[in-house]
Coordinates of C-alpha atoms in Angstrom, one line a residue:
X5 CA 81.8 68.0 115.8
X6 CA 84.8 65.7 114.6
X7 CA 88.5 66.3 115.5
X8 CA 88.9 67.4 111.9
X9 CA 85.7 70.0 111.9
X10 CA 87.0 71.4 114.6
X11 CA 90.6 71.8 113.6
X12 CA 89.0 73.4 110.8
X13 CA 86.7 75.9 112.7
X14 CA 89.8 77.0 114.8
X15 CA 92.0 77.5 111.9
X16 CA 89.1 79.8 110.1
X17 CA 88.7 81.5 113.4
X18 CA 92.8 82.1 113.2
X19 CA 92.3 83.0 109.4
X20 CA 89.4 85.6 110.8
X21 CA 91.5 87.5 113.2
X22 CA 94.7 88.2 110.6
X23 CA 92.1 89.2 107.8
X24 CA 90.5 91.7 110.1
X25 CA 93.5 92.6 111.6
X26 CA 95.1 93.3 107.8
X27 CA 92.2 95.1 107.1
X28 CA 92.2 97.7 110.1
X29 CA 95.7 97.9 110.0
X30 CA 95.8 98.4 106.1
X31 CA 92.9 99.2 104.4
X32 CA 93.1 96.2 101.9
X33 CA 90.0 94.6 101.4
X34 CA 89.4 90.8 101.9
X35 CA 86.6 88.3 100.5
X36 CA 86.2 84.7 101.9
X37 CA 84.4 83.5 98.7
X38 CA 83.0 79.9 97.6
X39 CA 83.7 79.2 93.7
X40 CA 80.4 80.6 92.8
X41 CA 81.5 83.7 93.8
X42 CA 79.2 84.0 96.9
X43 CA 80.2 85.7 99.7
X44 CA 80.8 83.6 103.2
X45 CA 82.3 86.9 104.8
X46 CA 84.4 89.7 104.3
X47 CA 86.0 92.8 105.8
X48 CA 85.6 95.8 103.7
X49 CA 83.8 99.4 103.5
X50 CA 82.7 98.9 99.9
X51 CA 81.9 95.1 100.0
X52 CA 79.7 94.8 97.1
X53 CA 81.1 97.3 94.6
X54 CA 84.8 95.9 95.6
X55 CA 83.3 92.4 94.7
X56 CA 81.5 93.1 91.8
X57 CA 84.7 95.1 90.5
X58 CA 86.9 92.1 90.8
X59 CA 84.3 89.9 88.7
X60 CA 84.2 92.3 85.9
X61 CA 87.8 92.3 85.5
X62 CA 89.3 88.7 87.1
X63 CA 91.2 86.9 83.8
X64 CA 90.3 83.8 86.1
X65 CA 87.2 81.6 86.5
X66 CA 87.2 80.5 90.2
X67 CA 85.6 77.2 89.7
X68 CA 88.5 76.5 87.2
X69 CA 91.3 77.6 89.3
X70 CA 94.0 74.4 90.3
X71 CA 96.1 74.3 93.5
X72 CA 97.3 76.2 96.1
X73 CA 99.5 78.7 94.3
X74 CA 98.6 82.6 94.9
X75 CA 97.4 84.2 92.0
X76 CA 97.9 88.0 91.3
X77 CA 96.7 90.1 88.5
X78 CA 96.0 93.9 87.9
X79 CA 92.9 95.4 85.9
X80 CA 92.7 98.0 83.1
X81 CA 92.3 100.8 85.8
X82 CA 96.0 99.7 87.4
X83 CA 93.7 97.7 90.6
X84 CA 95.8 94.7 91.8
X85 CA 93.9 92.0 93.4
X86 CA 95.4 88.4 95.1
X87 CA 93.9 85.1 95.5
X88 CA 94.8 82.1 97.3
X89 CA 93.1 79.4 96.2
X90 CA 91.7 76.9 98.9
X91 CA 90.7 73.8 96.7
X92 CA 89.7 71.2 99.5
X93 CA 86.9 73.7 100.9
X94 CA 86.1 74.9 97.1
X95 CA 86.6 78.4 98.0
X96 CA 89.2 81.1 98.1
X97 CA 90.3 84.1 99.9
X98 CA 90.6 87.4 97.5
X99 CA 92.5 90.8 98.5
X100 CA 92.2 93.7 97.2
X101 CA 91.9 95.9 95.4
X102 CA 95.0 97.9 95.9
X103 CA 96.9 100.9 94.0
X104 CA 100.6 100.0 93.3
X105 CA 101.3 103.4 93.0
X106 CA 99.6 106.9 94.0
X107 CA 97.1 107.6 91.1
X108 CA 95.7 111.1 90.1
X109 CA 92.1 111.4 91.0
X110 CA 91.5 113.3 87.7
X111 CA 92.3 110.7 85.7
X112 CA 89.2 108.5 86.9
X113 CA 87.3 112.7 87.3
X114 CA 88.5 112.5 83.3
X115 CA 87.3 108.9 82.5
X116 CA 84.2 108.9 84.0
X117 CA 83.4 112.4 82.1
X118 CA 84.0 110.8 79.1
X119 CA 82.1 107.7 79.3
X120 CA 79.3 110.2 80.8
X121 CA 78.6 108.7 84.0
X122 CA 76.0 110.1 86.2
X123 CA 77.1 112.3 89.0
X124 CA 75.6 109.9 91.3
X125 CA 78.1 107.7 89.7
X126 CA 80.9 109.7 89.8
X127 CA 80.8 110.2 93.5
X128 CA 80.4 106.7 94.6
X129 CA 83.7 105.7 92.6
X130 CA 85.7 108.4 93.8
X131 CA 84.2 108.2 97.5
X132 CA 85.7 104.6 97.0
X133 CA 88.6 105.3 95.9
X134 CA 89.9 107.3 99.2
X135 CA 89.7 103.8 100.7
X136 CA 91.8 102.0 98.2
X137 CA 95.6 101.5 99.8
X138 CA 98.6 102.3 97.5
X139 CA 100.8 99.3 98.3
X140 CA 103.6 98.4 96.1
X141 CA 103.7 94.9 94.9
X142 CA 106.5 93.3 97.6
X143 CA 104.3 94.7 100.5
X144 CA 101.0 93.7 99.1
X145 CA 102.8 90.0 98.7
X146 CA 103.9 90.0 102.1
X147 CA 100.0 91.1 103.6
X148 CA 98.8 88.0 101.3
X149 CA 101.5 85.5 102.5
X150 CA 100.3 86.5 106.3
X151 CA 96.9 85.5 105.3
X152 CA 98.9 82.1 103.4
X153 CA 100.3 81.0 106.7
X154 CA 97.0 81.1 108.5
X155 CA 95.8 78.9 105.7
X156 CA 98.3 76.1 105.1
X157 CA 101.2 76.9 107.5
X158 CA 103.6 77.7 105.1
X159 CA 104.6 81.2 103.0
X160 CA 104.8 81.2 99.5
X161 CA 107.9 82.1 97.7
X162 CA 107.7 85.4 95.1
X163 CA 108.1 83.2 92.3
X164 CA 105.2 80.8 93.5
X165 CA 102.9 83.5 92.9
X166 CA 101.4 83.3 89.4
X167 CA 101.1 86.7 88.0
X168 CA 98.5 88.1 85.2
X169 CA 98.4 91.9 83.7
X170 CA 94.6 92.1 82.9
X171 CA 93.2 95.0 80.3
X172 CA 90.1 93.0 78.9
X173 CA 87.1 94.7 77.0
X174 CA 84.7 93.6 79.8
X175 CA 87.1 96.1 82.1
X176 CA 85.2 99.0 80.4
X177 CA 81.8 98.1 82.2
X178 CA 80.6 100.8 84.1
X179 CA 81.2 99.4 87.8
X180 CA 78.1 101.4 89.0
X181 CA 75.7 101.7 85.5
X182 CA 77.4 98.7 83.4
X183 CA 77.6 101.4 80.6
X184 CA 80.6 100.7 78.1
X185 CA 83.0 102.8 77.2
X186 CA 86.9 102.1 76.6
X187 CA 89.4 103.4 79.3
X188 CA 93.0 103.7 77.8
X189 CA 95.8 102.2 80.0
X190 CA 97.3 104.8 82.9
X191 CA 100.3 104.4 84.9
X192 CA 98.8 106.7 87.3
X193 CA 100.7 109.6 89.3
X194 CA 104.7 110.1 88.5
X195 CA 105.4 111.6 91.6
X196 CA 107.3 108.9 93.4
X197 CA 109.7 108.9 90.0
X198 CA 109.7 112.8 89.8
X199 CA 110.8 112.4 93.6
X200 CA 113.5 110.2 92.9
X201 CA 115.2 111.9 90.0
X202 CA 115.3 114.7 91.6
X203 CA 116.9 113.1 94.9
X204 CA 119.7 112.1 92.0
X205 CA 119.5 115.3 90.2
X206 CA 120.0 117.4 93.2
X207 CA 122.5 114.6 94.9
X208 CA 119.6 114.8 97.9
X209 CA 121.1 111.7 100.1
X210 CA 118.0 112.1 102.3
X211 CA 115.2 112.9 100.1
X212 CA 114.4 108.7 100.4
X213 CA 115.8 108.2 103.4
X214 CA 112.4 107.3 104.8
X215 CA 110.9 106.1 101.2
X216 CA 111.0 102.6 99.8
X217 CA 113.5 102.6 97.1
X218 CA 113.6 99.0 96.5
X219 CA 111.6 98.9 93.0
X220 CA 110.4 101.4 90.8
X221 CA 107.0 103.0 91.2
X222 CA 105.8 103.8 87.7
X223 CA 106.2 100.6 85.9
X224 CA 103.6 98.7 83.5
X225 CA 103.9 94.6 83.2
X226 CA 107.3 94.2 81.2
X227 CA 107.2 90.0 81.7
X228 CA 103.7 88.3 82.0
X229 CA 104.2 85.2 83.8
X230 CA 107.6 86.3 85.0
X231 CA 108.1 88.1 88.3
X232 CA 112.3 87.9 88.0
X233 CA 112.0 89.0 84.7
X234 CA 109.3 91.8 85.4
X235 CA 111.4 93.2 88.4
X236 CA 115.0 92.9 86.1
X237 CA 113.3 95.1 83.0
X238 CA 111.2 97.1 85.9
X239 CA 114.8 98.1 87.9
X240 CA 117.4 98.4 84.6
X241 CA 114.6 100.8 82.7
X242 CA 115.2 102.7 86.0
X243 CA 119.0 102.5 86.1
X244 CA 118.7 104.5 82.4
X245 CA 116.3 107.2 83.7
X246 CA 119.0 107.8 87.4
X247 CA 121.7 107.4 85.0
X248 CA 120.3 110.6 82.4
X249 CA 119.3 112.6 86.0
X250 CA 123.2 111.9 87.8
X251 CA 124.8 113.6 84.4
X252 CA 122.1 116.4 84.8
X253 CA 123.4 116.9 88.5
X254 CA 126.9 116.9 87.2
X255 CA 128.5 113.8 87.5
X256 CA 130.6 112.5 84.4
X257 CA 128.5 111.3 81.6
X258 CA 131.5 108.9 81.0
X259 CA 131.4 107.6 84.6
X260 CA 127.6 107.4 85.2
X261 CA 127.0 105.4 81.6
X262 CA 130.1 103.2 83.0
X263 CA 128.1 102.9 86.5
X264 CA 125.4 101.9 85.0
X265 CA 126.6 98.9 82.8
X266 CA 128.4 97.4 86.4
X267 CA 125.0 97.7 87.8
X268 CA 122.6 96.0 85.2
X269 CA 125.6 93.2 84.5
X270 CA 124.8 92.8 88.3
X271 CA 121.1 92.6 88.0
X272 CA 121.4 90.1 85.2
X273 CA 123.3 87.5 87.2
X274 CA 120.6 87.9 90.3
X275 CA 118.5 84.7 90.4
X276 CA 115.6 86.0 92.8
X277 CA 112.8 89.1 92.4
X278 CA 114.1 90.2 96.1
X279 CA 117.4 90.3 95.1
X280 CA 117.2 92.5 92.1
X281 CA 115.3 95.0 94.2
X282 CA 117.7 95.2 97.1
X283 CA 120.6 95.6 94.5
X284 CA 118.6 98.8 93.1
X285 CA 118.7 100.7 95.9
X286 CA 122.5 100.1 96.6
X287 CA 122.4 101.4 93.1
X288 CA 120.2 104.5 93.7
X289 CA 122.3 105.2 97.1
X290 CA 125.3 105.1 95.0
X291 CA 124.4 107.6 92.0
X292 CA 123.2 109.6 94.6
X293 CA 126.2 110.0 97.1
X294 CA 128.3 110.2 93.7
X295 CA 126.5 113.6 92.4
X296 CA 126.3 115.2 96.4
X297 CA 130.1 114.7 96.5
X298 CA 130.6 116.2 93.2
X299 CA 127.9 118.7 93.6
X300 CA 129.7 119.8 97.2
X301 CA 133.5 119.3 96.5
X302 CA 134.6 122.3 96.6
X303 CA 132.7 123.2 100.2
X304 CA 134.2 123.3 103.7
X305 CA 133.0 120.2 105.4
X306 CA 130.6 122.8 107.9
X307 CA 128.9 123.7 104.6
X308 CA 128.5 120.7 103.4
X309 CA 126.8 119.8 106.8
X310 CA 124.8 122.5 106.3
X311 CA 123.5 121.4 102.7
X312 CA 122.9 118.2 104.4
X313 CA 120.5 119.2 107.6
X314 CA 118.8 121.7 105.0
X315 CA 118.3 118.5 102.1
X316 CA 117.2 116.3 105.5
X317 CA 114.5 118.8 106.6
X318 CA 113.4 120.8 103.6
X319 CA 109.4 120.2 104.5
X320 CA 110.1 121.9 108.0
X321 CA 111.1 125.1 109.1
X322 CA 114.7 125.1 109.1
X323 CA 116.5 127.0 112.1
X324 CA 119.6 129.1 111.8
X325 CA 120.2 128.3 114.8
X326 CA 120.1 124.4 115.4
X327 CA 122.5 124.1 112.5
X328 CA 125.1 126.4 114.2
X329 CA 124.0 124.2 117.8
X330 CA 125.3 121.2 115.4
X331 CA 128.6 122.3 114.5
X332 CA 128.9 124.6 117.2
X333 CA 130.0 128.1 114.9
X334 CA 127.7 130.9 115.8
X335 CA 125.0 132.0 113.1
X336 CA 126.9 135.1 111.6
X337 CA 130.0 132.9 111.0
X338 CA 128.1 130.0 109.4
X339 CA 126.0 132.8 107.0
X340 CA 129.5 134.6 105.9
X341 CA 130.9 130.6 105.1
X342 CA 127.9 129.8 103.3
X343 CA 127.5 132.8 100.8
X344 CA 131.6 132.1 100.3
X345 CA 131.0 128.6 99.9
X346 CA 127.8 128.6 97.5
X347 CA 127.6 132.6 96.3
X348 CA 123.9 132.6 98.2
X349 CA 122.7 133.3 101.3
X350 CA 121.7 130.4 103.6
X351 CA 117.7 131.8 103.1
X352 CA 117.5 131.7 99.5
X353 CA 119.3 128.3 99.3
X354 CA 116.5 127.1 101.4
X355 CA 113.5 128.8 99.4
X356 CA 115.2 127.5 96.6
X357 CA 115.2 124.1 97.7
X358 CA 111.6 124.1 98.7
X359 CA 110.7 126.2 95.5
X360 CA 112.1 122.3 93.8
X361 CA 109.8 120.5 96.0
X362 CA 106.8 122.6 95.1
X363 CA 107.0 122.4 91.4
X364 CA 107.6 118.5 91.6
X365 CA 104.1 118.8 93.4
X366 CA 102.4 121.4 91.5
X367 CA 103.5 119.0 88.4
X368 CA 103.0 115.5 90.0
X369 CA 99.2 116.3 92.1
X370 CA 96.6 117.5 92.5
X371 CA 97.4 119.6 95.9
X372 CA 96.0 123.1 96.6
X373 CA 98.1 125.9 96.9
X374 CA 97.6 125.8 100.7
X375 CA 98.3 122.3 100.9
X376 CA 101.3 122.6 99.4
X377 CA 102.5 125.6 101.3
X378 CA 101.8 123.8 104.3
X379 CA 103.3 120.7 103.2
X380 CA 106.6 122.7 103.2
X381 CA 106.1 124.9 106.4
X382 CA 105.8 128.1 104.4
X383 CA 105.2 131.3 106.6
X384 CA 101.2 131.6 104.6
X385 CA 100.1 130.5 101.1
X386 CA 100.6 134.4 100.3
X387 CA 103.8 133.9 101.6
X388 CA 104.6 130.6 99.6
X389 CA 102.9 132.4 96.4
X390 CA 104.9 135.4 96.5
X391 CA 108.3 133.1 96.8
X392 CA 107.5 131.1 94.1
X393 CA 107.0 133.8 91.8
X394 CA 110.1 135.4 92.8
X395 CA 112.6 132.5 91.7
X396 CA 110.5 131.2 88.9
X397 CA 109.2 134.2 87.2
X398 CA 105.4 132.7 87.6
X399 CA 103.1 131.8 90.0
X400 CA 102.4 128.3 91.2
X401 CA 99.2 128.2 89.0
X402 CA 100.6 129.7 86.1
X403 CA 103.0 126.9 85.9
X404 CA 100.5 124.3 87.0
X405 CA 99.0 125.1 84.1
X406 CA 102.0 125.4 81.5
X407 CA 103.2 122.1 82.4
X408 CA 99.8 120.3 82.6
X409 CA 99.0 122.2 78.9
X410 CA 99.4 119.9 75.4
X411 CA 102.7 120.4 74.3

């Protein structure tokens, strides 16, 4: 073996390890492929219906394919996939796919019905698409430009990477039967958005405390071609929808509309992808912590620490207790400032609260009723049930069902 084959085999070896590392750690699946499309080795569960998937949708013939730049596109069913081409070894390395977003199971339960796909069928795409990862697009960029480094030492800008939205006929194959059919565009689930409107809505300054905020979750391709582009149209089309949802919570229509002109004059003079999204969650943070002072500025500053540690742990079971432990007030002086402070006890404040939650999940999901009461440490579904009827006038399937029913 030369010097140079064997730089080669210990660079593969290198590129071996972070594939399978990516994969364990992340679920993505990766494809060392030669430009016939043959498989050299791969790490994933579903290796042949992952791979046959990407050829039935890639806008790209790999034996045509120039250079080193990465190469993104997603497919009529919202799948993203990356490739790096490899030109001197006439192969490349694919990943994918993944979701950019949480997507509803019944919309492919609804799709495959349509196109009448055997049952067989039906439960080898769904069984598949547990295993898909929901990565937004900056994440999934940084898994690839791992894989990048091990390849040619280097890490490809966001802007080096040459982006394609893909919806073409052939997409409609059936992936399992190769029946046709047509399969209208989806932006999949609209939880992460319902989430985050009503973070702004509610002026909830720790409902995405732990969430990435940095770019919006239900977006389509707005610039083909473009990633600074895509992620200024993506970020000001949010701007208008946290703008409508601040004046909602109360805050000035005059001074949220004014807020949101400084901000997308901002985002127009940003020159980088990254930049735009970091400057959108400064701009989330603010509308945010403008509504929760408004929304608590006429509260004692033990109340609004109270609102606070209840917004901060509304999925657990809130103590009495540790909040008085926190501002060190005893629990009957803490209730009697509350109800003066907000005209409700500190109980149905928190039912209240978590009552929100529920219908943003009942709305957004496809959760069981159980599921959801334990999500948000509920005493029983019963429990949970009985609750939600009380403050909304109908139970959690009854209004399942109204919102999910043709308007």
């Amino acid at each position: 073996m030369t010097a140079s084959e064997s730089l080669q085999s210990h660079r593969e070896q290198d590129l071996k390890m972070i594939c399978k590392t990516l994969h364990h750690v992340t679920g993505i699946s990766l494809f060392f492929l030669d430009r016939n499309g043959n498989v050299l080795w791969a790490y994933s569960k579903w290796e042949n219906h992952m791979k046959n998937f990407f050829f039935l949708n890639c806008p790209y013939s790999l034996s045509s394919i120039q250079g080193q730049e990465p190469l993104y596109f997603s497919d009529s069913l919202h799948l993203s996939w990356m490739v790096i081409p490899i030109p001197a070894r006439k192969t490349v390395l694919l990943l994918g796919p993944v979701f950019e977003t949480e997507i509803i199971p019944a919309f492919f339960q609804k799709e495959m019905e349509f196109r009448n796909m055997s049952v067989s069928s039906q439960i080898h795409l769904l069984k598949m698409m547990k295993d898909i990862p929901v990565l937004p697009y900056l994440q999934f960029y940084q898994y690839m430009s791992m894989a990048y480094f091990a390849i040619y030492g280097s890490v490809p800008g966001i802007n080096d990477v040459l982006l394609k939205h893909c919806c073409p006929e052939s997409a409609t194959t059936d992936l399992f039967e190769k029946n046709t059919g047509s399969i209208p565009k989806s932006h999949g689930s609209r939880l992460p958005e319902k989430l985050m409107l009503e973070g702004v809505r509610t002026g909830n300054i720790h409902l995405f405390s732990e969430t990435e905020t940095t770019s919006p979750s239900i977006v389509g391709t707005l610039s083909n071609g473009d990633p600074l582009r895509q992620a200024k149209n993506a970020i000001i089309t949010q701007i208008a929808l946290v703008t409508r949802a601040a004046v909602e919570g109360g805050m000035d229509a005059e001074a949220a509309y004014s807020l949101s002109d400084f901000y997308i004059q901002r985002i127009e003079c940003c020159t980088v992808a990254d930049e735009v999204y970091a400057l959108s969650k400064e701009m989330y943070q603010t509308f945010v912590q403008q509504v929760h002072e408004i929304q608590t500025q006429n509260y004692s500053p033990i109340v609004i620490y109270m609102c606070t540690y209840i917004d901060k742990h509304i999925r657990e079971v809130i103590s009495l207790e540790e909040m008085a432990k926190g501002v060190g007030y005893d629990t009957y002086y803490l209730t009697t400032l509350f109800k003066k402070d907000t005209g409700k006890t500190i109980k149905t404040y928190i039912l209240e609260k978590k009552v929100e939650q529920a219908k943003i999940l009942l709305s957004s999901t496809l959760m069981e009723t159980q599921e959801i009461s334990d999500r948000l440490s509920f005493q029983s579904a019963s429990y949970f049930c009985t609750q939600f009827k009380k403050i909304t006038g109908e139970s959690p399937l009854s209004y399942r069902k109204r919102v999910h029913s043709p308007k």
